[in-house]
Steps between C-alpha positions, in 0.01 A plus 500: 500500500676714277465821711614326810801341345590888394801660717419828631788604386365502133210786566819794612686371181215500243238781525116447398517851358822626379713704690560708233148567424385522833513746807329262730721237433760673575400689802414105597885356436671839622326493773557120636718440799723221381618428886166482612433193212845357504304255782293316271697591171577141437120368524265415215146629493382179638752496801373835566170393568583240688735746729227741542243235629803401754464545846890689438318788294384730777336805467786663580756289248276554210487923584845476489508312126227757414759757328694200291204370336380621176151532449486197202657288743238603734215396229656207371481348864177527542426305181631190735232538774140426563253736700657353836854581385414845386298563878780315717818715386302828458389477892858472597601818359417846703556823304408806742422840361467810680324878432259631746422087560671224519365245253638131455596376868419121559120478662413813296257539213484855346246679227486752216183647572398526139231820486438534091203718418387516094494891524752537781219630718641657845172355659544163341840474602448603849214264574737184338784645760287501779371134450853397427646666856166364683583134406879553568657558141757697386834469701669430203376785267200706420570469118240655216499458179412798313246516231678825351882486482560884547695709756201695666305196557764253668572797716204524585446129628804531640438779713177342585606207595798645722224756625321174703849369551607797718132537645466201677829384465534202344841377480508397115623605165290643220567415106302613165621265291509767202816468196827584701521816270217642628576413870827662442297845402327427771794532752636833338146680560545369850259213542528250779608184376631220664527234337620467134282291226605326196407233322833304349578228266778269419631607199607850385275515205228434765557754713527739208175394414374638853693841441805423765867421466742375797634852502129678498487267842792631654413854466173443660667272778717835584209761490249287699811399799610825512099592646607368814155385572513166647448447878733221507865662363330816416866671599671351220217453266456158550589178294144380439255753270425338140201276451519281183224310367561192255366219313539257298408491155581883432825472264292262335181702462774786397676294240806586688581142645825398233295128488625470868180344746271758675634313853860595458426824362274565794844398732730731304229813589581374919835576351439823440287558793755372766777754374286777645401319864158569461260538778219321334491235186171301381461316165107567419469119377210458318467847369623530148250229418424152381740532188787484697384256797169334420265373762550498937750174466731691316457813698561341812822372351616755370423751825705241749803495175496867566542512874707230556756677230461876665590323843796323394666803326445672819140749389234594735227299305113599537257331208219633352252171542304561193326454164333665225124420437546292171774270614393139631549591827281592844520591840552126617835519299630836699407382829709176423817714416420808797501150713831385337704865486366498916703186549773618288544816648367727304583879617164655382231449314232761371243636647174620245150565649293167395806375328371634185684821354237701366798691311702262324226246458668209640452259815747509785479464855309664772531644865331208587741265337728629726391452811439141402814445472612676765301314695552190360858503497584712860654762300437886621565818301821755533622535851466919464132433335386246734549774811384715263158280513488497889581885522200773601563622122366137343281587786361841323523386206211206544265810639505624103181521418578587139781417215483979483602496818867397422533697229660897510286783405625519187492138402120497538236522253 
């Protein structure tokens, strides 16, 4: 009652993390368009709820507050709501991304195709790609995450992966979610990357704790537009080429969280992500473990806080639907929130052989998973991917008799 008797006014004039102290906070309250929040500057947090359930908060209206909020706002809304709440406003809000796909349209469901090996094995890699592509994942990125974080071996995933690209090709972009620093070596030995990975927090201390700064960002923003490698803009270097990854929990597992609640902190990292119009944004729910949120109930929650919030302050917002193997959680609980996020509006979702990651030793979701949802819910892939899947090169591609077979000579073992 307290929270929704709060003006929103009070979150621009007192900061959960000092300004002083803070470079997210202030690249949060530089940053906000005053004009576009003057339209609901005189509402508490309560009247703001009730606005956004309104049938006078279209789509459209609440894209255009986007810029005026402030991501605590954002979090503190959400408080108000139950599941159905959450779902309901999430679904009204379309934010469209574009590189070699398109990837958020209404009636579309998009995937990471997630193809971890433990030893980064060419062959292993290969053979998760190809079931991946044969069951109609990856429009919205081939993404791996590396088991070594060095130069020579994320270029040479990422020349693999852009090696099937350009063989049968697939209209997608490829990411090896490596440390930006070593991406960034990457690009000056001439490696193709498209899309940019980071993880980010919500506080400065934070993202010191994963090696980055706001202006460490920037730089790599520069180097990886001025590639030009996008389909979609490729003239001017396009708008859309970082991938974040977040999640709540991780100031807190940091120490870095100034007392301030893992939800709101997890807002205030969309705060940083939406200054850089990324192409692709996912909070990996369940991943950090059950310290931080403890069984499938909480999980759930906490993944449909975590859209809903990315969607109002105008993000491209995947999930990873997941656990770890000692939290009180199962697969029951993720197909209950991949069934929510579908009706929400998710804009991907990812994509793991068996939905187990034999890498990073968690539970996620499958190929499988969805096309059940697909399925379920009428929804199709990427307009450029789903020709792609009716072409004579999907065609070829199905007549692979082995995961070699899409590999370069020099890739193979």
């Amino acid at each position: 009652m307290t929270l929704a008797d709060l003006p929103l006014e009070v979150f621009q004039n007192e900061a959960v993390v000092p300004y002083e102290t803070d470079a997210v906070t202030r690249l949060i309250l530089d940053t906000q368009d005053k004009a576009a929040f003057a339209p609901i500057s005189g509402l508490t947090t309560g009247e703001f709820r009730d606005w956004l359930l309104s049938d006078e908060a279209t789509g459209e209206r609440i894209a255009a507050l986007s810029p005026g909020l402030l991501p605590e706002m954002a979090a503190a809304v959400s408080k108000l709501m139950r599941a159905q709440d959450l779902i309901y406003i999430a679904r009204k809000v379309s934010v469209t991304t574009r590189f070699r796909t398109t990837v958020g349209l209404p009636g579309r469901l998009s995937t990471r195709l997630q193809p971890n090996h433990p030893t980064d094995d060419p062959i292993g890699i290969a053979a998760s790609i190809l079931d991946g592509l044969l069951l109609s994942s990856g429009d919205a990125v081939i993404g791996i995450n590396p088991v070594s974080d060095n130069v020579a071996s994320v270029t040479t995933l990422l020349r693999m992966i852009d090696h099937i690209r350009l063989r049968y090709a697939i209209p997608t972009q490829s990411c090896v979610l490596a440390h930006i620093t070593t991406q960034m070596d990457a690009m000056r030995q001439g490696a193709p990357l498209d899309l940019l990975f980071q993880s980010i927090a919500g506080t400065e201390a934070a993202n010191t704790g994963f090696g980055i700064t706001l202006p460490l960002l920037e730089e790599a923003h520069t180097m990886a537009k001025e590639l030009k490698r996008g389909g979609i803009g490729a003239e001017t270097g396009g708008e859309n080429i970082f991938y974040f990854e977040t999640g709540q929990g991780s100031a807190l597992s940091a120490n870095a969280h100034h007392g301030v609640d893992q939800q709101t902190l997890e807002a205030r990292a969309y705060g940083v992500a939406r200054h850089y119009h990324p192409m692709l944004v996912n909070t990996v729910v369940g991943f950090i473990g059950p310290e931080y949120l403890y069984d499938g109930k909480q999980i759930l929650r906490a993944g449909l806080e975590d859209h809903f919030c990315g969607k109002l302050l105008g993000l491209p917002m995947g999930c990873d639907i997941c656990y770890t193997n000692h939290a009180e959680a199962d697969q029951d609980d993720m197909d209950a929130l991949l069934t929510m996020l579908g009706t929400a509006g998710v804009n991907y979702i990812m994509g793991v052989p068996g939905a187990d990651d034999i890498m990073l030793n968690y539970q996620s979701t499958s190929f499988h998973d969805a096309l059940y949802l697909r399925r379920l819910l009428n929804l199709r892939p990427a307009p450029e991917f789903e020709a792609w899947l009716a072409g004579d090169k999907y065609h070829h591609l199905r007549l692979t008799d082995k995961p070699s077979t899409l590999l370069s000579a020099q890739d193979r073992p």
